[in-house]
Short mmCIF file of C-alpha atoms in Angstrom, two decimals:
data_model
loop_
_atom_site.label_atom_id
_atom_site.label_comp_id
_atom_site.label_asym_id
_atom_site.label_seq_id
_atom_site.Cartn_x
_atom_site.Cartn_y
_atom_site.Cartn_z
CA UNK M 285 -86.74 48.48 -102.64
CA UNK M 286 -87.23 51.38 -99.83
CA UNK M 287 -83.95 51.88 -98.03
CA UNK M 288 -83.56 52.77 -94.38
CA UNK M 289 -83.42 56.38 -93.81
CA UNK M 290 -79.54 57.41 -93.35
CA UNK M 291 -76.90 60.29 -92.85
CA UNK M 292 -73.60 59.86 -94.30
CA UNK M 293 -70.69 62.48 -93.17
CA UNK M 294 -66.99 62.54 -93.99
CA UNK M 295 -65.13 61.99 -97.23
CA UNK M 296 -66.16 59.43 -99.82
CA UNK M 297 -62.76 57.91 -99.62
CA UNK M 298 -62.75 57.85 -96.16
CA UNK M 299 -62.98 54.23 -94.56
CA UNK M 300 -66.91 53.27 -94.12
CA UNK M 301 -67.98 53.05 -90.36
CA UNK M 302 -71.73 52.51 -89.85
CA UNK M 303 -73.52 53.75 -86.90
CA UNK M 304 -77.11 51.31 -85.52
CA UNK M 305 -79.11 53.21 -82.33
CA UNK M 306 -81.27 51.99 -80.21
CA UNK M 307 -84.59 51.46 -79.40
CA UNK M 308 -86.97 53.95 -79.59
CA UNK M 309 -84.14 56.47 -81.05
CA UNK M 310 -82.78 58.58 -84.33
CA UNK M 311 -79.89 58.67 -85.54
CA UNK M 312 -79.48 62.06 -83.67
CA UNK M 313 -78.42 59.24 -80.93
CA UNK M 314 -74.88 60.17 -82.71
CA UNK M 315 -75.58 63.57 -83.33
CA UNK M 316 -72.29 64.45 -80.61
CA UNK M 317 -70.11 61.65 -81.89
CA UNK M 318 -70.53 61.34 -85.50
CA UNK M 319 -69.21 64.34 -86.66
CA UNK M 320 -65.74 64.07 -84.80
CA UNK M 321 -65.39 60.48 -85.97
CA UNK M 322 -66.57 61.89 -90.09
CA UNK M 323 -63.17 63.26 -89.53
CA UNK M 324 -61.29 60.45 -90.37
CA UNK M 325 -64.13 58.21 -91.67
CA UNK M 326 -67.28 57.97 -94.16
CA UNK M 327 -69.88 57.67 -91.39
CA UNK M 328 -73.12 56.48 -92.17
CA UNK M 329 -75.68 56.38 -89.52
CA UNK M 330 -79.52 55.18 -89.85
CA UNK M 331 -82.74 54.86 -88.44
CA UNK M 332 -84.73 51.60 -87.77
CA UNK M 333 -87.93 51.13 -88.88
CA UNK M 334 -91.04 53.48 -88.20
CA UNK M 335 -88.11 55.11 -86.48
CA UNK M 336 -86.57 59.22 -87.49
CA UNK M 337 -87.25 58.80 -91.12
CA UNK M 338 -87.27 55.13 -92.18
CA UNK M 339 -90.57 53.37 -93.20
CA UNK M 340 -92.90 51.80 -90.81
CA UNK M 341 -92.94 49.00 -93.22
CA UNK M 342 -89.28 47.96 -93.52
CA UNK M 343 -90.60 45.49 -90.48
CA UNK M 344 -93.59 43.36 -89.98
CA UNK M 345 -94.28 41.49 -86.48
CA UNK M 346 -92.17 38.49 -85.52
CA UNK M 347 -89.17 40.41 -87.10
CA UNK M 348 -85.65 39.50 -86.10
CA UNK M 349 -82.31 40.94 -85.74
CA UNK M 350 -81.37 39.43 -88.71
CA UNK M 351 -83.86 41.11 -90.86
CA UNK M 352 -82.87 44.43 -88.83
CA UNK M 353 -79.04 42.79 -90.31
CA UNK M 354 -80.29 42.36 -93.88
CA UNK M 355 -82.27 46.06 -94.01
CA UNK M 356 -78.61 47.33 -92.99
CA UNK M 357 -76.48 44.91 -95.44
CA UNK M 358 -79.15 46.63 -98.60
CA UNK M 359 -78.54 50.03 -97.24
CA UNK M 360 -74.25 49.62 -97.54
CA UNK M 361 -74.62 47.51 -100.93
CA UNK M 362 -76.90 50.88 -102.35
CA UNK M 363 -73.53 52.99 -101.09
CA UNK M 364 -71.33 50.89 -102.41
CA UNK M 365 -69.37 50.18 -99.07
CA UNK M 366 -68.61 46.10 -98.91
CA UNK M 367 -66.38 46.13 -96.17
CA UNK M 368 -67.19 48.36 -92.86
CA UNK M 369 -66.47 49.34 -89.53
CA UNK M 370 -69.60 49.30 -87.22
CA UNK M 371 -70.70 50.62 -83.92
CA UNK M 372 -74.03 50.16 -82.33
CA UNK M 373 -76.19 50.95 -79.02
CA UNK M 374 -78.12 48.33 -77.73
CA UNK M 375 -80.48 46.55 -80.47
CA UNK M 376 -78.44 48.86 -82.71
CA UNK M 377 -75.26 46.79 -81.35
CA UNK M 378 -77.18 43.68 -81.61
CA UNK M 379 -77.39 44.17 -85.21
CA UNK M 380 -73.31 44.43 -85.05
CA UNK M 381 -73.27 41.34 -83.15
CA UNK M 382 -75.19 39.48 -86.06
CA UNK M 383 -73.30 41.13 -88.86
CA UNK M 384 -70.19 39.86 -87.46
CA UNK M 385 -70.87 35.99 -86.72
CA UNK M 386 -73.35 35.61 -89.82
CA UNK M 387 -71.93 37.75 -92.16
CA UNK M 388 -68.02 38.21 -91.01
CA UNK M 389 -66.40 39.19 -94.18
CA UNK M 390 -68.28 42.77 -94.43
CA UNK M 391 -66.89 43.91 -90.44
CA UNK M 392 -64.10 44.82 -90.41
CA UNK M 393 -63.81 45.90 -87.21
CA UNK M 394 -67.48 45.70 -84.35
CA UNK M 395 -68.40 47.96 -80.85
CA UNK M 396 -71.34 47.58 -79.23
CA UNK M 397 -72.22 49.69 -77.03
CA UNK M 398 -74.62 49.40 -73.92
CA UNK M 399 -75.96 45.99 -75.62
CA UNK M 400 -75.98 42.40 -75.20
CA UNK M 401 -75.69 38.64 -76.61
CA UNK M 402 -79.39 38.71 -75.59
CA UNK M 403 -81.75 40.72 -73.75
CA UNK M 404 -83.08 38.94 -70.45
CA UNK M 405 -85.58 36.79 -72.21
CA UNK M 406 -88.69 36.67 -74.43
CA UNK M 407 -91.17 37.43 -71.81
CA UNK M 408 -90.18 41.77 -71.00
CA UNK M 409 -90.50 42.22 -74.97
CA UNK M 410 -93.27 40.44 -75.52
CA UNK M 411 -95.26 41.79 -73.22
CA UNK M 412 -93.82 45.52 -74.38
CA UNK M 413 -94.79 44.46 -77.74
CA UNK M 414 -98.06 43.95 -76.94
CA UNK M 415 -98.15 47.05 -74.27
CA UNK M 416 -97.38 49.16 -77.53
CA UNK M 417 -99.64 47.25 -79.95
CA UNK M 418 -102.59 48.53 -77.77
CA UNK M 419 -101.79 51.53 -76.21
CA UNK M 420 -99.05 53.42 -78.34
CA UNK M 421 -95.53 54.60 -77.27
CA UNK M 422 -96.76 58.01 -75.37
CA UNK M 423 -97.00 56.65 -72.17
CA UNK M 424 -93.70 54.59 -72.77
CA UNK M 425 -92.34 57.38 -73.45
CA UNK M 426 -93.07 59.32 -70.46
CA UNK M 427 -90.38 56.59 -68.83
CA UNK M 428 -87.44 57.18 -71.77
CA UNK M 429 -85.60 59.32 -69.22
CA UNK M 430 -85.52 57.16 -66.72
CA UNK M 431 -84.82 53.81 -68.53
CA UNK M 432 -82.12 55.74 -70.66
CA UNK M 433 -80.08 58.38 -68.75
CA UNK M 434 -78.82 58.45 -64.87
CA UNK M 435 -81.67 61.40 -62.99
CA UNK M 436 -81.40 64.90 -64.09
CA UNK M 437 -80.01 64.20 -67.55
CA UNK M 438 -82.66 64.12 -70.64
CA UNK M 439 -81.82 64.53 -74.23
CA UNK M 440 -85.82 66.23 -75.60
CA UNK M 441 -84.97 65.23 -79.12
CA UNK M 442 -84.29 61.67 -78.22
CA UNK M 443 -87.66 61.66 -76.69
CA UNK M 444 -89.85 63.14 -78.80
CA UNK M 445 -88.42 60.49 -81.39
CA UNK M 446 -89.19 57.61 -79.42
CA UNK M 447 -93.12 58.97 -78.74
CA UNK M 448 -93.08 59.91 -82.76
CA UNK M 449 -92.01 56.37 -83.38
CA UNK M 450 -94.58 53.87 -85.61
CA UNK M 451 -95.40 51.72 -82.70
CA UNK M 452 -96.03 48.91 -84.94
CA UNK M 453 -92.76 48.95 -85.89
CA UNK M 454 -91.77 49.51 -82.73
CA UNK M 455 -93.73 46.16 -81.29
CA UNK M 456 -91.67 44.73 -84.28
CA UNK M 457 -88.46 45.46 -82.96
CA UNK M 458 -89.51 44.34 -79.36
CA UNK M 459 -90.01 41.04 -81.11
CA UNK M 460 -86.65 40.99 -82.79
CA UNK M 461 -85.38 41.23 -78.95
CA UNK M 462 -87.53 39.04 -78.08
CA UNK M 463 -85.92 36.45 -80.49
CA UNK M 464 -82.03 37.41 -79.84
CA UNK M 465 -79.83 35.32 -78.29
CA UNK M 466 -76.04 34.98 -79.65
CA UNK M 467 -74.45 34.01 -76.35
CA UNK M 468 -73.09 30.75 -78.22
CA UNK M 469 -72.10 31.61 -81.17
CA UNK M 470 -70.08 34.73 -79.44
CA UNK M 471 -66.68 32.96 -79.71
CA UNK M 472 -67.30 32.59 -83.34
CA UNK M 473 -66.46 36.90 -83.96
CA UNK M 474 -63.34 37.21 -85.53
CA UNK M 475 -63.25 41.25 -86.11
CA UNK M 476 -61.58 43.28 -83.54
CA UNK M 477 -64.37 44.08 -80.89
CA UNK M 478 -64.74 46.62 -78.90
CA UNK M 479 -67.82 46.99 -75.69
CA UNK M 480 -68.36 49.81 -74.21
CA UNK M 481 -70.43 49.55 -71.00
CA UNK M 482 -72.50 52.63 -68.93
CA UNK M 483 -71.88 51.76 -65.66
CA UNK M 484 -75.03 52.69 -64.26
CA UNK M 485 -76.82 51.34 -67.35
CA UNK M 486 -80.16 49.32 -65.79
CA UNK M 487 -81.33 47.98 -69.33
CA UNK M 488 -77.50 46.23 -70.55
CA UNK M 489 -76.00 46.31 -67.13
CA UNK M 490 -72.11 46.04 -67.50
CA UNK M 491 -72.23 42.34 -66.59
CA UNK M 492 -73.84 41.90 -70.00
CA UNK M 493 -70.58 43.59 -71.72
CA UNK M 494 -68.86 41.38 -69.68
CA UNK M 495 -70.02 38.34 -70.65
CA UNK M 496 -69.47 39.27 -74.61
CA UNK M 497 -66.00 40.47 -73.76
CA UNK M 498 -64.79 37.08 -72.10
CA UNK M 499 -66.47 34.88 -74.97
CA UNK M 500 -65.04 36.52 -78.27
CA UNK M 501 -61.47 36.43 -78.86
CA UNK M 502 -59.08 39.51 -77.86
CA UNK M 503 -62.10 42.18 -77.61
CA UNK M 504 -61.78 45.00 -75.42
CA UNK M 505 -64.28 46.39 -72.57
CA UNK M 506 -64.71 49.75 -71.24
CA UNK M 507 -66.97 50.64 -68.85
CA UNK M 508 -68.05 54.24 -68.83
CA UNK M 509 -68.83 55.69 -64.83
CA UNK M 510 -71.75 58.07 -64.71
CA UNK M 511 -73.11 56.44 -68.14
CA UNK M 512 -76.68 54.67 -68.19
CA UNK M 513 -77.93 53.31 -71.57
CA UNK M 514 -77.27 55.73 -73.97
CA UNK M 515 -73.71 56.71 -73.29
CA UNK M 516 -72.96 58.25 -77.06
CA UNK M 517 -75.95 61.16 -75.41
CA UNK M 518 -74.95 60.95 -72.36
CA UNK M 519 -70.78 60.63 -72.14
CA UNK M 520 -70.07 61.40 -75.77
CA UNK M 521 -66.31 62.23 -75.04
CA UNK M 522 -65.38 59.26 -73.64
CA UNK M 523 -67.45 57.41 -75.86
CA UNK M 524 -65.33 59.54 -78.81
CA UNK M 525 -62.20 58.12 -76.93
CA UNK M 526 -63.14 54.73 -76.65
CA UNK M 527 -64.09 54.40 -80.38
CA UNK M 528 -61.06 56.46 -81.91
CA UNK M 529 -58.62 53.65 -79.74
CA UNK M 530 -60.18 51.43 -81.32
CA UNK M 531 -60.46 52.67 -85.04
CA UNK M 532 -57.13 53.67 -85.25
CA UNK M 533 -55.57 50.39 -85.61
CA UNK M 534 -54.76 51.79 -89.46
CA UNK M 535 -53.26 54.48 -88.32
CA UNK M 536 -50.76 52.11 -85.36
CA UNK M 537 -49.56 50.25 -88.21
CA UNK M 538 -48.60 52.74 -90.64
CA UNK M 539 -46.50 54.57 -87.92
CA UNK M 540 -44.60 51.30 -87.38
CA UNK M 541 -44.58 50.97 -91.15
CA UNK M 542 -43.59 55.16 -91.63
CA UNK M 543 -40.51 54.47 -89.40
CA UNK M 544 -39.55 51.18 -90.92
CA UNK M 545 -39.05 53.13 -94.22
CA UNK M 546 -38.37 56.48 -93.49
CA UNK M 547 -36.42 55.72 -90.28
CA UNK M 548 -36.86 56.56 -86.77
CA UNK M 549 -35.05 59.70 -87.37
CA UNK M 550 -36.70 60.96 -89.51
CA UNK M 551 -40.64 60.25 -87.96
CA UNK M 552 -39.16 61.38 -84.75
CA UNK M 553 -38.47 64.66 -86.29
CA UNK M 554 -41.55 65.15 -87.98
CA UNK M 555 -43.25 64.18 -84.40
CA UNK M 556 -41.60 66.60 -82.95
CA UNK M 557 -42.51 69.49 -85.40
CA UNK M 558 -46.37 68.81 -84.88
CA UNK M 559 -48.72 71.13 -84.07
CA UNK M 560 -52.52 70.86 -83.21
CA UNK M 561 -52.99 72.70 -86.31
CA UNK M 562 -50.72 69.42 -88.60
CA UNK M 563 -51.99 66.97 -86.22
CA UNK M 564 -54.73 65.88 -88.16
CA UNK M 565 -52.33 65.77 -91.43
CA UNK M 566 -49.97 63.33 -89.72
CA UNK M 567 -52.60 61.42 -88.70
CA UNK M 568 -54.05 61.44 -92.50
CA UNK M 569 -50.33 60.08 -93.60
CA UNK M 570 -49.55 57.43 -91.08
CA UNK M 571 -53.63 56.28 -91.23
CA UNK M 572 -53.67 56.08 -95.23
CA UNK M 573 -50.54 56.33 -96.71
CA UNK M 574 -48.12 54.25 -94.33
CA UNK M 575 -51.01 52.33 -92.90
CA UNK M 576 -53.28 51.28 -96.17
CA UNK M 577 -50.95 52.09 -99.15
CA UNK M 578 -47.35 51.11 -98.14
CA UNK M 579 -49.37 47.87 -95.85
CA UNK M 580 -51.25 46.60 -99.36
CA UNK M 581 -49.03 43.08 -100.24
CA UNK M 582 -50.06 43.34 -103.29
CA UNK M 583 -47.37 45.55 -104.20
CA UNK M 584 -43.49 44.99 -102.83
CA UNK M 585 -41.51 47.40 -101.05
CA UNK M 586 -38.94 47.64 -103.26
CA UNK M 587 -41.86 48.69 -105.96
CA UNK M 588 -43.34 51.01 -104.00
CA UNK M 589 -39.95 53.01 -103.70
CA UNK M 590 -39.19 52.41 -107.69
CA UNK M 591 -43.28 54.09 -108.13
CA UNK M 592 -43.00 56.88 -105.28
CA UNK M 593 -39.56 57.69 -106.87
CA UNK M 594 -41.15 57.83 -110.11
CA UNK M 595 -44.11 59.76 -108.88
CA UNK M 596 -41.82 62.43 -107.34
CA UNK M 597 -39.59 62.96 -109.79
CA UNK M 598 -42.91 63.87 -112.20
CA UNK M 599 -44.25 66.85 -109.75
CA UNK M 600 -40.59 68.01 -109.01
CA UNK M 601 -40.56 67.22 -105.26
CA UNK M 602 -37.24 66.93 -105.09
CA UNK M 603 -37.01 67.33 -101.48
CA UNK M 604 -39.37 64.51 -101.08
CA UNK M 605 -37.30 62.75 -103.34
CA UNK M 606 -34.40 62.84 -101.57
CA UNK M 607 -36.42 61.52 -97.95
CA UNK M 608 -37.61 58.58 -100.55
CA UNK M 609 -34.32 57.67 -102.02
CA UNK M 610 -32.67 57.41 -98.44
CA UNK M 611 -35.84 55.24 -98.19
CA UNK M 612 -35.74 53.21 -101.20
CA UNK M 613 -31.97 52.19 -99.87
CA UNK M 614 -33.42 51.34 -96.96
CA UNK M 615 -36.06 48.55 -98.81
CA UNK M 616 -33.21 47.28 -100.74
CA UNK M 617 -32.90 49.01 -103.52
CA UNK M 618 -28.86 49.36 -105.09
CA UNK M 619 -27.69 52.59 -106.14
CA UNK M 620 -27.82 50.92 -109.88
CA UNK M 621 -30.95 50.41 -109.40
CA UNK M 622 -32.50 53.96 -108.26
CA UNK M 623 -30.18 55.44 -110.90
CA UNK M 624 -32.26 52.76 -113.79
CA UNK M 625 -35.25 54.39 -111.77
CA UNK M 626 -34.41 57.96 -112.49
CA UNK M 627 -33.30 57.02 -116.04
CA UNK M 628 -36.63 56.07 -117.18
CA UNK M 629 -37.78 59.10 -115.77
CA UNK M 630 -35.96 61.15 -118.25
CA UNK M 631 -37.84 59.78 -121.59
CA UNK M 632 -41.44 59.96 -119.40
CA UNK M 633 -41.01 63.06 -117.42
CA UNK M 634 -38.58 64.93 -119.06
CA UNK M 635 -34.46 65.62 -118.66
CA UNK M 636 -34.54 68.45 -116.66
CA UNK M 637 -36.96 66.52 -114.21
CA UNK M 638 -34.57 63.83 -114.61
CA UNK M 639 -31.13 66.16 -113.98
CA UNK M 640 -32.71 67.42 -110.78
CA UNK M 641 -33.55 63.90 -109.38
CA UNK M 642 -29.72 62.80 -110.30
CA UNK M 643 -28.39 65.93 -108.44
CA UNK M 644 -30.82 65.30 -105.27
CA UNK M 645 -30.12 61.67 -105.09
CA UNK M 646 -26.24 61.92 -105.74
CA UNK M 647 -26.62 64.22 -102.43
CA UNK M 648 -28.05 61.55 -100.52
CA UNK M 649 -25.45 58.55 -102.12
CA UNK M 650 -22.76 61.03 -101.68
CA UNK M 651 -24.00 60.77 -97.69
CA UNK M 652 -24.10 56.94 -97.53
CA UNK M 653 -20.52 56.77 -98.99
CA UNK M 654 -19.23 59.70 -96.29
CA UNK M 655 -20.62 57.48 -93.16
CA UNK M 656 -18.58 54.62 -94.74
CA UNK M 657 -15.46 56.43 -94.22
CA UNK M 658 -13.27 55.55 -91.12
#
């Protein structure tokens, strides 16, 4: 089965955030945003249909969003990503808005930028459709600045891809707007959602946002001034903003989750010793460690402290050690119990690992009993 042509940037490990453009667009839609957000994420942005690189015939006329849905559900199961963050401009964000009430338990998280629940009717696409059918995209494309950016602003690249486009597959996506309407099923969205609206956007006009925003539960709307339709090309730093709020709910709850085990002390400290050049390091810990790792139910705790003790005392970070023994108190463990800990790790990791862990964490119990004392 042909795939739809993609990019992926950032680290394999890296949480999966897919990127959908719009009409008559590349993925170089993202080309300013992408690589900022690859930072902390496996980004993986494609091309529709007879659009950039992907085959003409991924699409046939009378196509819908959902096929557009299904074309982008066979390109994540051939990454192996199951579960995914997504972000899309206008039929690109359509797509999102499908994913999410037909097929909610592979989004974790939806923005849709510049887009809508539908697209003012049958009749504007059909009649492009048909427009294109006959006459190609050239002339259409002679319009692309005007339909896409505020006057004086042009992106070339975006425009030569939109005249370079299949226009058969192009008609084909005109049809899939054509079909689109989600305005009642809106309430039904259940990820954390996110609209981003170009406030002098004539083709999704930020009513349309609007109208998503009120009908699905606790999403957010921000409405870009100076942005028309493709804001990512046009206002990619607030864009970037906009999209890093909202991705970094991770990275919220580990901090609350960092300072309910290490202590506010202790975070506030570290806080204050950060530097642009460690920012991006704390951000790593509270985003993955604190806020996937220690956050996982599957594991208590109190087990987490017995395995990070564990882990420490095998790579001789006994500095560490003694942070996550003040912690491991502070999750319940007894001082029996961290000593049973650090006995075990003298038959697995060796006595002297195991004499140096005694000596750091009698330090720290030797602390505790002092701030006991009248």
């Amino acid at each position: 089965m042909k795939l739809l042509n993609h990019r992926a940037e950032g680290a394999a490990s890296a949480p999966p955030l897919l990127l959908g453009p719009s009409l008559g667009t590349s993925y170089a839609l993202w080309d300013q945003v992408a690589p900022e957000l690859s930072v902390s994420h496996r980004v993986i942005r494609w091309d529709l249909p007879g659009h950039g690189g992907s085959a003409a015939e991924l699409i046939a006329a009378g196509a819908t969003v959902g096929d557009l849905a299904d074309l982008v559900l066979a390109l994540a199961d051939s990454l192996g990503v199951d579960r995914f963050a997504y972000a899309g401009v206008s039929l690109g964000g359509a797509v999102g808005l499908h994913l999410a009430v037909h097929h909610p338990q592979r989004v974790s998280s939806l923005a849709v930028i510049c887009s809508s629940a539908h697209f003012n009717g049958a009749k504007p696409w059909q009649d492009r459709a048909a427009l294109v059918r006959r006459e190609g995209l050239a002339a259409l494309a002679e319009g692309a600045d005007a339909r896409w950016f505020t006057p004086g602003f042009t992106v070339p690249r975006l425009v030569r891809d939109h005249r370079d486009a299949d226009p058969e597959a192009y008609a084909a996506c005109c049809d899939a707007l054509a079909a689109f309407d989600l305005r009642e099923r809106l309430a039904e969205i259940s990820a954390p959602t996110l609209l981003i609206a170009g406030r002098e956007d004539p083709a999704t006009p930020p009513a349309h946002l609007r109208q998503i925003a009120d009908a699905v539960p606790g999403a957010t709307l921000v409405e870009i001034p100076g942005a028309s339709h493709l804001a990512p090309a046009q206002c990619p730093e607030a864009v970037l903003t906009a999209l890093r709020a909202h991705l970094d709910g991770p990275a919220r709850r580990g901090m609350k989750v960092r300072r309910e085990v290490l202590g506010d002390p202790h975070v506030d400290r570290a806080q204050a010793r950060q530097t642009p050049f460690t920012a991006r390091f704390q951000d790593f810990i509270s985003r993955y460690a604190w806020g996937e790792i220690w956050t996982d139910p599957t594991l208590s705790r109190r087990e987490r402290s017995m395995i990070t003790l564990t882990a420490l005392v095998a790579h001789g970070h006994y500095e560490e050690l003694a942070m996550h023994v003040r912690a491991a108190r502070r999750n319940g463990l007894t001082p029996e119990e961290i000593g049973a800990v650090l006995l075990q790790t003298a038959v697995y990791c060796g006595v002297p690992a195991a004499n140096s862990a005694f000596a750091a964490a009698r330090r720290v119990l030797a602390e505790e009993d002092d701030g006991d004392r009248p």
